[in-house]
Amino acid sequence: MKTPKFVFKHDVMKDELRHAPYNLTAAKVKKMIKEAIRRAEQQACCGLQRVEKVLKKDTKREKQRAWKKDALLVDYFGDEKLTVESMKDVRNRLRRCHRRLADKQLTIRIFPQSKTSSKTTSAQNLGSVFSPKKFKIFSHWFSITDGDSRAAIIIHELNHDLFMDQKIKDSSGKRVTVYGKTLAKKLARENPKKARRSAENYELFCKAAS
């Protein structure tokens, strides 16, 4: 992991992070982010190794059988319309994410929560192939107590330069953004092709695989 570049925006330290409920110093903020990136690298590595193990099988049928025996792969990426190429697509996306975490310098822009429309938005990457190593973290991210969750969010954001969040109909029939295990697994069952292009599915898969 390379030390990231930190950009503090809109007096986020002075106006928010120095005060309750955060009570953070700039040094602590940087430490939390660096620890999360390091953990995200480990998570991505675990996910990558899981797919690579499947792809090491000799034949197409053996690869498909190994994939279908792995509950996590099926849960988050489905087992319908499963080709060797689709497995390699998942592998390549995980490999790309892991390489950026391990070898590239990320630019983290830290924003106050007021700069997003939701009180629970923790990070954001609007998605651009021209900024694959840059994204925003909002104050809410620092209130998440589970370190694995903070780390996995970084995996989610890094995947947004490839694809945006997916949509699916929930139990009431309303079309919603895929967030959380229930909707991610539903997407994998109903539309595995989209699940393999869902930042949320990669986030949750890597977190579970580690």
mmCIF file of C-alpha atoms in Angstrom:
data_model
loop_
_atom_site.group_PDB
_atom_site.id
_atom_site.type_symbol
_atom_site.label_atom_id
_atom_site.label_comp_id
_atom_site.label_asym_id
_atom_site.label_seq_id
_atom_site.Cartn_x
_atom_site.Cartn_y
_atom_site.Cartn_z
ATOM 1 C CA MET A 1 0.000 0.000 0.000
ATOM 2 C CA LYS A 2 1.230 3.462 -0.897
ATOM 3 C CA THR A 3 0.477 6.333 1.470
ATOM 4 C CA PRO A 4 -2.636 8.042 0.126
ATOM 5 C CA LYS A 5 -2.968 11.717 -0.661
ATOM 6 C CA PHE A 6 -5.410 13.423 1.722
ATOM 7 C CA VAL A 7 -7.470 16.450 0.714
ATOM 8 C CA PHE A 8 -9.587 18.043 3.457
ATOM 9 C CA LYS A 9 -12.490 19.981 1.934
ATOM 10 C CA HIS A 10 -14.794 22.759 3.186
ATOM 11 C CA ASP A 11 -13.249 23.019 6.678
ATOM 12 C CA VAL A 12 -14.376 19.473 7.460
ATOM 13 C CA MET A 13 -11.941 19.173 10.378
ATOM 14 C CA LYS A 14 -12.783 22.547 11.898
ATOM 15 C CA ASP A 15 -16.551 22.308 11.430
ATOM 16 C CA GLU A 16 -17.267 18.598 11.991
ATOM 17 C CA LEU A 17 -14.593 16.019 12.661
ATOM 18 C CA ARG A 18 -12.965 17.813 15.609
ATOM 19 C CA HIS A 19 -16.298 17.874 17.412
ATOM 20 C CA ALA A 20 -18.712 15.313 18.887
ATOM 21 C CA PRO A 21 -19.606 12.662 17.974
ATOM 22 C CA TYR A 22 -16.333 12.257 16.053
ATOM 23 C CA ASN A 23 -13.743 14.039 18.239
ATOM 24 C CA LEU A 24 -10.971 13.341 15.746
ATOM 25 C CA THR A 25 -7.670 14.983 14.960
ATOM 26 C CA ALA A 26 -6.313 15.193 11.430
ATOM 27 C CA ALA A 27 -3.697 12.606 12.366
ATOM 28 C CA LYS A 28 -6.380 10.187 13.575
ATOM 29 C CA VAL A 29 -8.408 10.720 10.402
ATOM 30 C CA LYS A 30 -5.392 9.840 8.266
ATOM 31 C CA LYS A 31 -4.607 6.810 10.408
ATOM 32 C CA MET A 32 -8.167 5.463 10.107
ATOM 33 C CA ILE A 33 -8.132 5.833 6.339
ATOM 34 C CA LYS A 34 -4.714 4.207 5.944
ATOM 35 C CA GLU A 35 -5.783 1.281 8.128
ATOM 36 C CA ALA A 36 -8.953 0.892 6.044
ATOM 37 C CA ILE A 37 -7.024 0.877 2.776
ATOM 38 C CA ARG A 38 -4.629 -1.735 4.140
ATOM 39 C CA ARG A 39 -7.556 -3.890 5.268
ATOM 40 C CA ALA A 40 -9.360 -3.371 1.939
ATOM 41 C CA GLU A 41 -6.245 -4.642 0.170
ATOM 42 C CA GLN A 42 -6.414 -7.814 2.274
ATOM 43 C CA GLN A 43 -10.129 -8.223 1.578
ATOM 44 C CA ALA A 44 -9.657 -7.821 -2.161
ATOM 45 C CA CYS A 45 -6.799 -10.315 -2.073
ATOM 46 C CA CYS A 46 -8.992 -12.898 -0.330
ATOM 47 C CA GLY A 47 -11.758 -12.425 -2.876
ATOM 48 C CA LEU A 48 -9.312 -12.644 -5.763
ATOM 49 C CA GLN A 49 -7.735 -15.840 -4.437
ATOM 50 C CA ARG A 50 -11.165 -17.419 -4.153
ATOM 51 C CA VAL A 51 -11.927 -16.838 -7.831
ATOM 52 C CA GLU A 52 -8.427 -17.792 -8.964
ATOM 53 C CA LYS A 53 -8.787 -21.118 -7.159
ATOM 54 C CA VAL A 54 -11.834 -21.870 -9.314
ATOM 55 C CA LEU A 55 -10.119 -20.816 -12.533
ATOM 56 C CA LYS A 56 -7.165 -23.131 -11.866
ATOM 57 C CA LYS A 57 -9.408 -26.121 -12.571
ATOM 58 C CA ASP A 58 -8.576 -27.843 -15.852
ATOM 59 C CA THR A 59 -11.819 -27.948 -17.784
ATOM 60 C CA LYS A 60 -14.814 -25.671 -18.260
ATOM 61 C CA ARG A 61 -17.065 -28.162 -16.499
ATOM 62 C CA GLU A 62 -14.692 -28.430 -13.521
ATOM 63 C CA LYS A 63 -14.523 -24.643 -13.266
ATOM 64 C CA GLN A 64 -18.314 -24.351 -13.323
ATOM 65 C CA ARG A 65 -18.671 -27.115 -10.750
ATOM 66 C CA ALA A 66 -16.126 -25.472 -8.428
ATOM 67 C CA TRP A 67 -17.860 -22.094 -8.751
ATOM 68 C CA LYS A 68 -21.266 -23.584 -7.937
ATOM 69 C CA LYS A 69 -19.843 -25.311 -4.860
ATOM 70 C CA ASP A 70 -18.605 -21.987 -3.472
ATOM 71 C CA ALA A 71 -21.536 -20.485 -1.580
ATOM 72 C CA LEU A 72 -20.090 -16.973 -1.527
ATOM 73 C CA LEU A 73 -19.507 -16.855 -5.267
ATOM 74 C CA VAL A 74 -23.056 -18.040 -5.881
ATOM 75 C CA ASP A 75 -24.508 -15.675 -3.261
ATOM 76 C CA TYR A 76 -22.943 -12.550 -4.747
ATOM 77 C CA PHE A 77 -22.345 -13.339 -8.437
ATOM 78 C CA GLY A 78 -24.884 -16.061 -9.193
ATOM 79 C CA ASP A 79 -24.488 -19.347 -11.057
ATOM 80 C CA GLU A 80 -26.739 -18.788 -14.069
ATOM 81 C CA LYS A 81 -25.311 -17.958 -17.509
ATOM 82 C CA LEU A 82 -21.966 -18.962 -16.059
ATOM 83 C CA THR A 83 -19.182 -19.061 -18.627
ATOM 84 C CA VAL A 84 -15.434 -19.161 -18.164
ATOM 85 C CA GLU A 85 -15.317 -15.647 -19.608
ATOM 86 C CA SER A 86 -17.785 -14.360 -16.996
ATOM 87 C CA MET A 87 -15.652 -15.929 -14.252
ATOM 88 C CA LYS A 88 -12.577 -14.255 -15.714
ATOM 89 C CA ASP A 89 -14.427 -10.934 -15.795
ATOM 90 C CA VAL A 90 -15.040 -11.190 -12.041
ATOM 91 C CA ARG A 91 -11.400 -12.216 -11.519
ATOM 92 C CA ASN A 92 -10.089 -9.320 -13.595
ATOM 93 C CA ARG A 93 -12.202 -6.745 -11.753
ATOM 94 C CA LEU A 94 -11.005 -8.052 -8.405
ATOM 95 C CA ARG A 95 -7.414 -8.100 -9.646
ATOM 96 C CA ARG A 96 -7.688 -4.519 -10.866
ATOM 97 C CA CYS A 97 -9.115 -3.366 -7.546
ATOM 98 C CA HIS A 98 -6.438 -5.203 -5.576
ATOM 99 C CA ARG A 99 -3.623 -3.733 -7.667
ATOM 100 C CA ARG A 100 -4.837 -0.194 -7.065
ATOM 101 C CA LEU A 101 -5.044 -0.811 -3.340
ATOM 102 C CA ALA A 102 -1.623 -2.452 -3.225
ATOM 103 C CA ASP A 103 0.410 -0.489 -5.760
ATOM 104 C CA LYS A 104 -1.207 2.869 -6.526
ATOM 105 C CA GLN A 105 -1.490 6.079 -4.549
ATOM 106 C CA LEU A 106 -5.125 6.850 -3.825
ATOM 107 C CA THR A 107 -6.431 10.375 -3.431
ATOM 108 C CA ILE A 108 -8.988 10.628 -0.626
ATOM 109 C CA ARG A 109 -11.074 13.783 -0.441
ATOM 110 C CA ILE A 110 -12.708 14.211 2.963
ATOM 111 C CA PHE A 111 -15.981 16.159 2.933
ATOM 112 C CA PRO A 112 -18.432 17.299 5.611
ATOM 113 C CA GLN A 113 -21.725 15.405 5.688
ATOM 114 C CA SER A 114 -23.566 18.533 4.567
ATOM 115 C CA LYS A 115 -22.040 18.105 1.100
ATOM 116 C CA THR A 116 -24.150 15.038 0.398
ATOM 117 C CA SER A 117 -27.922 14.681 0.340
ATOM 118 C CA SER A 118 -28.067 11.791 2.830
ATOM 119 C CA LYS A 119 -27.068 11.614 6.487
ATOM 120 C CA THR A 120 -25.925 8.017 5.994
ATOM 121 C CA THR A 121 -23.817 8.381 2.849
ATOM 122 C CA SER A 122 -20.283 7.474 3.847
ATOM 123 C CA ALA A 123 -18.404 7.718 0.545
ATOM 124 C CA GLN A 124 -18.919 8.585 -3.084
ATOM 125 C CA ASN A 125 -17.333 8.050 -6.459
ATOM 126 C CA LEU A 126 -19.411 9.418 -9.312
ATOM 127 C CA GLY A 127 -17.653 7.054 -11.672
ATOM 128 C CA SER A 128 -15.083 7.996 -14.255
ATOM 129 C CA VAL A 129 -12.356 6.099 -16.060
ATOM 130 C CA PHE A 130 -10.307 9.284 -15.734
ATOM 131 C CA SER A 131 -10.261 9.140 -11.921
ATOM 132 C CA PRO A 132 -9.840 5.467 -10.955
ATOM 133 C CA LYS A 133 -7.838 6.288 -7.820
ATOM 134 C CA LYS A 134 -9.854 9.173 -6.370
ATOM 135 C CA PHE A 135 -13.066 9.322 -4.340
ATOM 136 C CA LYS A 136 -14.832 11.165 -1.527
ATOM 137 C CA ILE A 137 -15.243 10.133 2.092
ATOM 138 C CA PHE A 138 -17.895 11.897 4.174
ATOM 139 C CA SER A 139 -17.931 12.393 7.930
ATOM 140 C CA HIS A 140 -20.394 9.534 8.446
ATOM 141 C CA TRP A 141 -17.706 7.031 7.360
ATOM 142 C CA PHE A 142 -15.792 7.794 10.568
ATOM 143 C CA SER A 143 -18.812 6.918 12.718
ATOM 144 C CA ILE A 144 -18.914 3.340 11.361
ATOM 145 C CA THR A 145 -17.513 1.253 14.209
ATOM 146 C CA ASP A 146 -16.749 -1.904 12.230
ATOM 147 C CA GLY A 147 -13.331 -1.589 10.613
ATOM 148 C CA ASP A 148 -14.080 -4.309 8.066
ATOM 149 C CA SER A 149 -17.107 -2.353 6.884
ATOM 150 C CA ARG A 150 -15.107 0.866 6.526
ATOM 151 C CA ALA A 151 -12.545 -1.043 4.467
ATOM 152 C CA ALA A 152 -15.089 -2.767 2.230
ATOM 153 C CA ILE A 153 -16.666 0.597 1.393
ATOM 154 C CA ILE A 154 -13.356 1.543 -0.238
ATOM 155 C CA ILE A 155 -13.593 -1.540 -2.483
ATOM 156 C CA HIS A 156 -17.106 -0.434 -3.424
ATOM 157 C CA GLU A 157 -15.972 3.055 -4.387
ATOM 158 C CA LEU A 158 -12.976 1.871 -6.395
ATOM 159 C CA ASN A 159 -15.291 -0.230 -8.556
ATOM 160 C CA HIS A 160 -17.360 2.789 -9.506
ATOM 161 C CA ASP A 161 -14.969 3.819 -12.247
ATOM 162 C CA LEU A 162 -16.153 0.659 -14.038
ATOM 163 C CA PHE A 163 -19.876 0.712 -13.274
ATOM 164 C CA MET A 164 -22.492 2.567 -11.274
ATOM 165 C CA ASP A 165 -24.758 1.099 -8.595
ATOM 166 C CA GLN A 166 -27.321 -1.372 -9.890
ATOM 167 C CA LYS A 167 -31.106 -1.136 -9.466
ATOM 168 C CA ILE A 168 -33.562 -3.882 -8.586
ATOM 169 C CA LYS A 169 -37.194 -4.234 -7.520
ATOM 170 C CA ASP A 170 -37.568 -4.816 -3.792
ATOM 171 C CA SER A 171 -40.214 -7.004 -2.127
ATOM 172 C CA SER A 172 -42.842 -4.279 -2.618
ATOM 173 C CA GLY A 173 -42.075 -3.929 -6.305
ATOM 174 C CA LYS A 174 -40.356 -0.580 -5.916
ATOM 175 C CA ARG A 175 -37.197 -0.056 -7.956
ATOM 176 C CA VAL A 176 -34.337 0.649 -5.539
ATOM 177 C CA THR A 177 -30.540 0.856 -5.504
ATOM 178 C CA VAL A 178 -28.785 -2.380 -4.561
ATOM 179 C CA TYR A 179 -27.434 -1.822 -1.051
ATOM 180 C CA GLY A 180 -27.004 -4.504 1.609
ATOM 181 C CA LYS A 181 -26.806 -8.297 1.602
ATOM 182 C CA THR A 182 -30.477 -8.990 0.895
ATOM 183 C CA LEU A 183 -30.655 -6.951 -2.302
ATOM 184 C CA ALA A 184 -27.157 -7.952 -3.454
ATOM 185 C CA LYS A 185 -28.042 -11.637 -3.179
ATOM 186 C CA LYS A 186 -31.418 -11.032 -4.832
ATOM 187 C CA LEU A 187 -29.630 -9.380 -7.750
ATOM 188 C CA ALA A 188 -27.275 -12.372 -8.061
ATOM 189 C CA ARG A 189 -30.242 -14.752 -8.216
ATOM 190 C CA GLU A 190 -32.346 -12.713 -10.621
ATOM 191 C CA ASN A 191 -29.740 -11.068 -12.814
ATOM 192 C CA PRO A 192 -26.243 -12.512 -12.312
ATOM 193 C CA LYS A 193 -24.875 -10.520 -15.245
ATOM 194 C CA LYS A 194 -25.727 -7.292 -13.423
ATOM 195 C CA ALA A 195 -24.476 -8.715 -10.110
ATOM 196 C CA ARG A 196 -21.077 -9.192 -11.727
ATOM 197 C CA ARG A 197 -21.150 -5.478 -12.499
ATOM 198 C CA SER A 198 -22.385 -4.318 -9.080
ATOM 199 C CA ALA A 199 -20.044 -2.409 -6.761
ATOM 200 C CA GLU A 200 -22.127 -3.503 -3.767
ATOM 201 C CA ASN A 201 -21.707 -7.178 -4.664
ATOM 202 C CA TYR A 202 -17.933 -6.843 -4.896
ATOM 203 C CA GLU A 203 -17.835 -4.979 -1.586
ATOM 204 C CA LEU A 204 -19.862 -7.612 0.274
ATOM 205 C CA PHE A 205 -18.153 -10.559 -1.403
ATOM 206 C CA CYS A 206 -14.666 -9.361 -0.487
ATOM 207 C CA LYS A 207 -15.709 -8.577 3.062
ATOM 208 C CA ALA A 208 -17.243 -12.036 3.498
ATOM 209 C CA ALA A 209 -14.311 -13.791 1.807
ATOM 210 C CA SER A 210 -11.840 -12.319 4.279
#
